[in-house]
Short mmCIF file of C-alpha atoms in Angstrom, two decimals:
data_model
loop_
_atom_site.label_atom_id
_atom_site.label_comp_id
_atom_site.label_asym_id
_atom_site.label_seq_id
_atom_site.Cartn_x
_atom_site.Cartn_y
_atom_site.Cartn_z
CA GLY A 29 0.00 0.00 0.00
CA ALA A 30 0.99 3.60 -0.44
CA GLY A 31 3.00 5.26 2.28
CA VAL A 32 3.02 8.90 3.33
CA SER A 33 3.63 11.18 0.39
CA GLN A 34 4.71 14.81 0.38
CA SER A 35 4.82 17.46 -2.29
CA PRO A 36 6.69 19.20 -3.60
CA ARG A 37 9.87 17.26 -2.83
CA TYR A 38 11.96 20.39 -3.33
CA LYS A 39 11.00 24.03 -3.07
CA VAL A 40 13.14 27.10 -3.63
CA ALA A 41 11.62 30.36 -2.42
CA LYS A 42 12.82 33.92 -2.33
CA ARG A 43 12.90 35.51 1.09
CA GLY A 44 9.48 36.99 1.82
CA GLN A 45 7.50 34.58 -0.34
CA ASP A 46 4.75 32.38 1.03
CA VAL A 47 5.01 28.59 0.58
CA ALA A 48 2.57 25.70 1.02
CA LEU A 49 3.74 22.15 1.67
CA ARG A 50 1.38 19.22 1.23
CA CYS A 51 1.19 15.92 3.09
CA ASP A 52 -0.90 12.91 2.06
CA PRO A 53 -0.96 10.52 5.02
CA ILE A 54 -1.58 6.79 4.86
CA SER A 55 -5.27 6.29 4.14
CA GLY A 56 -7.31 5.98 7.31
CA HIS A 57 -4.61 7.23 9.64
CA VAL A 58 -6.06 9.33 12.41
CA SER A 59 -2.95 11.14 13.62
CA LEU A 60 -0.74 13.42 11.56
CA PHE A 61 2.47 15.14 12.62
CA TRP A 62 4.74 17.77 11.09
CA TYR A 63 8.45 18.02 11.91
CA GLN A 64 11.24 20.36 10.83
CA GLN A 65 14.72 18.93 10.26
CA ALA A 66 17.60 21.34 9.90
CA LEU A 67 20.73 20.20 8.07
CA GLY A 68 22.67 17.68 10.13
CA GLN A 69 20.12 17.66 12.96
CA GLY A 70 17.35 15.41 14.17
CA PRO A 71 13.72 16.28 13.39
CA GLU A 72 11.96 18.75 15.67
CA PHE A 73 8.24 18.52 16.36
CA LEU A 74 6.06 21.29 14.94
CA THR A 75 2.40 20.31 15.26
CA TYR A 76 -0.04 17.39 15.64
CA PHE A 77 -3.54 16.69 14.30
CA GLN A 78 -6.03 14.10 15.41
CA ASN A 79 -8.40 13.89 12.45
CA GLU A 80 -9.16 17.54 11.62
CA ALA A 81 -8.42 18.88 15.10
CA GLN A 82 -5.05 20.50 15.71
CA LEU A 83 -4.36 19.28 19.24
CA ASP A 84 -0.79 20.51 19.66
CA LYS A 85 0.92 23.38 17.86
CA SER A 86 3.49 24.08 20.54
CA GLY A 87 6.41 23.46 18.19
CA LEU A 88 5.51 26.01 15.54
CA PRO A 89 8.41 28.50 15.67
CA SER A 90 6.43 31.65 14.91
CA ASP A 91 3.05 32.93 13.81
CA ARG A 92 4.32 32.77 10.23
CA PHE A 93 3.79 29.01 10.39
CA PHE A 94 0.28 27.67 9.96
CA ALA A 95 -0.99 24.12 9.46
CA GLU A 96 -4.40 22.77 8.58
CA ARG A 97 -6.12 19.45 7.96
CA PRO A 98 -9.68 20.51 7.13
CA GLU A 99 -11.13 17.11 6.21
CA GLY A 100 -9.01 14.96 8.46
CA SER A 101 -6.85 13.52 5.69
CA VAL A 102 -4.54 15.74 3.60
CA SER A 103 -2.65 18.39 5.53
CA THR A 104 -0.95 21.59 4.42
CA LEU A 105 1.84 23.41 6.21
CA LYS A 106 2.00 27.05 5.18
CA ILE A 107 4.89 29.38 5.86
CA GLN A 108 4.29 33.06 5.29
CA ARG A 109 7.00 35.62 4.52
CA THR A 110 9.71 32.98 4.42
CA GLN A 111 13.09 33.74 5.95
CA GLN A 112 16.46 32.10 5.42
CA GLU A 113 16.29 30.33 8.77
CA ASP A 114 13.20 28.50 7.53
CA SER A 115 15.42 26.49 5.17
CA ALA A 116 15.09 22.87 6.27
CA VAL A 117 13.46 19.56 5.43
CA TYR A 118 9.83 19.43 6.50
CA LEU A 119 8.72 15.93 7.38
CA CYS A 120 5.18 14.66 7.73
CA ALA A 121 4.29 11.50 9.65
CA SER A 122 1.04 9.67 10.27
CA SER A 123 -0.11 6.96 12.66
CA SER A 124 -3.13 4.75 12.70
CA SER A 125 -4.75 5.79 15.96
CA SER A 126 -4.70 8.34 18.72
CA GLY A 127 -2.52 6.22 20.94
CA GLN A 128 1.22 5.62 21.01
CA GLU A 129 1.32 3.95 17.61
CA THR A 130 4.20 3.81 15.17
CA GLN A 131 4.65 6.99 13.16
CA TYR A 132 5.30 6.49 9.46
CA PHE A 133 7.28 9.28 7.86
CA GLY A 134 7.10 10.71 4.38
CA PRO A 135 10.23 11.58 2.37
CA GLY A 136 10.01 15.24 3.31
CA THR A 137 10.00 18.52 1.43
CA ARG A 138 13.37 20.23 1.22
CA LEU A 139 12.82 24.00 1.43
CA LEU A 140 15.57 26.42 0.48
CA VAL A 141 14.95 30.11 1.10
CA LEU A 142 17.30 32.43 -0.77
CA THR B 24 18.58 22.08 25.86
CA GLN B 25 18.65 18.79 23.97
CA LEU B 26 16.49 16.29 25.81
CA LEU B 27 18.20 13.33 24.13
CA GLU B 28 21.97 13.38 23.73
CA GLN B 29 23.43 11.03 21.12
CA SER B 30 27.06 10.02 20.79
CA PRO B 31 29.15 9.85 18.83
CA GLN B 32 27.84 12.42 16.39
CA PHE B 33 29.90 10.96 13.53
CA LEU B 34 31.39 7.50 13.11
CA SER B 35 33.26 6.05 10.15
CA ILE B 36 34.50 2.48 10.36
CA GLN B 37 35.53 -0.38 8.11
CA GLU B 38 33.21 -3.14 7.00
CA GLY B 39 33.19 -6.01 9.46
CA GLU B 40 33.89 -3.96 12.59
CA ASN B 41 31.55 -3.67 15.55
CA LEU B 42 30.22 -0.40 16.91
CA THR B 43 27.99 1.03 19.61
CA VAL B 44 26.10 4.31 19.61
CA TYR B 45 24.48 5.85 22.64
CA CYS B 46 21.40 7.86 23.52
CA ASN B 47 21.36 9.50 26.95
CA SER B 48 19.02 11.73 28.89
CA SER B 49 18.41 13.00 32.40
CA SER B 50 14.71 12.27 31.92
CA VAL B 51 12.87 8.99 32.41
CA PHE B 52 10.92 7.73 29.42
CA SER B 53 8.06 5.28 29.20
CA SER B 54 9.54 4.09 25.92
CA LEU B 55 12.27 4.99 23.49
CA GLN B 56 12.55 4.45 19.77
CA TRP B 57 15.42 4.05 17.32
CA TYR B 58 15.11 5.19 13.70
CA ARG B 59 17.36 5.00 10.67
CA GLN B 60 17.26 7.72 8.05
CA GLU B 61 18.86 7.61 4.62
CA PRO B 62 19.56 10.71 2.51
CA GLY B 63 16.43 12.11 0.89
CA GLU B 64 14.13 9.88 2.92
CA GLY B 65 12.17 10.11 6.14
CA PRO B 66 13.18 8.20 9.29
CA VAL B 67 12.17 4.54 9.43
CA LEU B 68 11.41 2.93 12.78
CA LEU B 69 13.80 0.12 13.75
CA VAL B 70 12.64 -0.72 17.26
CA THR B 71 10.75 0.47 20.31
CA VAL B 72 12.06 -0.42 23.77
CA VAL B 73 9.67 -0.18 26.68
CA THR B 74 10.93 -2.05 29.74
CA GLY B 75 13.97 -1.00 31.76
CA GLY B 76 16.84 -3.40 31.01
CA GLU B 77 15.13 -4.67 27.87
CA VAL B 78 17.29 -6.04 25.06
CA LYS B 79 15.96 -6.41 21.53
CA LYS B 80 17.76 -7.90 18.56
CA LEU B 81 17.14 -7.16 14.91
CA LYS B 82 19.54 -9.30 12.88
CA ARG B 83 22.98 -7.77 13.55
CA LEU B 84 21.54 -4.88 15.56
CA THR B 85 21.12 -5.11 19.33
CA PHE B 86 19.17 -2.46 21.21
CA GLN B 87 19.26 -2.02 24.97
CA PHE B 88 17.14 0.18 27.25
CA GLY B 89 18.82 1.24 30.47
CA ASP B 90 17.51 -0.08 33.78
CA ALA B 91 16.42 3.41 34.80
CA ARG B 92 14.84 4.06 31.38
CA LYS B 93 16.99 7.15 30.86
CA ASP B 94 19.37 5.82 28.25
CA SER B 95 19.70 3.37 25.41
CA SER B 96 22.35 1.89 23.17
CA LEU B 97 22.50 0.41 19.70
CA HIS B 98 25.20 -2.14 18.95
CA ILE B 99 25.93 -3.28 15.40
CA THR B 100 27.94 -6.44 14.87
CA ALA B 101 30.00 -6.95 11.72
CA ALA B 102 28.89 -3.68 10.14
CA GLN B 103 28.14 -3.65 6.42
CA PRO B 104 28.05 -0.76 3.92
CA GLY B 105 24.27 -1.07 3.86
CA ASP B 106 24.21 0.01 7.51
CA THR B 107 25.35 3.47 6.49
CA GLY B 108 22.87 6.15 7.53
CA LEU B 109 21.71 8.52 10.25
CA TYR B 110 20.63 6.73 13.42
CA LEU B 111 18.18 8.66 15.57
CA CYS B 112 16.78 7.94 18.99
CA ALA B 113 13.41 9.43 19.89
CA ALA B 114 10.91 9.55 22.72
CA ALA B 115 7.39 10.85 23.18
CA LEU B 116 7.24 14.53 24.12
CA TYR B 117 4.73 13.81 26.84
CA SER B 118 3.86 10.70 28.76
CA GLY B 119 0.10 10.99 28.87
CA GLY B 120 -0.41 7.86 26.82
CA GLY B 121 -2.16 9.54 23.91
CA ALA B 122 -0.64 10.28 20.55
CA ASP B 123 2.42 12.44 20.91
CA GLY B 124 4.90 14.29 18.88
CA LEU B 125 8.37 12.85 19.22
CA THR B 126 11.54 14.51 20.46
CA PHE B 127 14.63 13.32 18.62
CA GLY B 128 18.32 13.33 19.37
CA LYS B 129 20.65 14.97 16.87
CA GLY B 130 21.58 11.57 15.52
CA THR B 131 24.71 9.56 14.80
CA HIS B 132 25.96 9.78 11.22
CA LEU B 133 27.37 6.32 10.50
CA ILE B 134 29.53 5.47 7.47
CA ILE B 135 30.65 1.93 6.82
CA GLN B 136 33.50 1.79 4.35
CA PRO B 137 33.90 -1.31 2.16
#
């Protein structure tokens, strides 16, 4: 079966531009997570959805970052007025329930802000 | 402050050698996970350890959870070039039992030279 997919795989943006990153979780997965991975570092948690409800957004670094999952499946992470420090790989993960289940990661979107 | 400290950060060894990487924390965890990440891909779960003192084996990989559930180690026997990758340890951000974002260590970059 299909795993978690993310698009685009690569995105180059000029400083100040808005970007939208898409995540298609595994079909039927209840939980969806976004992480940010800087070069040479481990992923850092950004936000978590259970179905369409955003239950934890404590990791979002600023109010320029916004995530949504309006129908409880596909999710979009939006970054407004991008800055160079936003350059990173953005990973999406999903899990099958609302418990401590295995998280399955997508390949990530590599964002470069010039 | 990094909740999970991994060491070494980089390791390059010859094929056939043994190695151990470590994941340490001052916090107690209900469980701890090990992931492997290859370039351009998301992390893939290798194992979850739950019980203090637990040892799990996955072919040539041996994972151990410390008695106090604050630390873990990954030992690879007779390393092969296919073991090359970034090894990450991770734990749930909270311990409430529901779905959680994960906190990751910075990872160990492992290179096995033929």
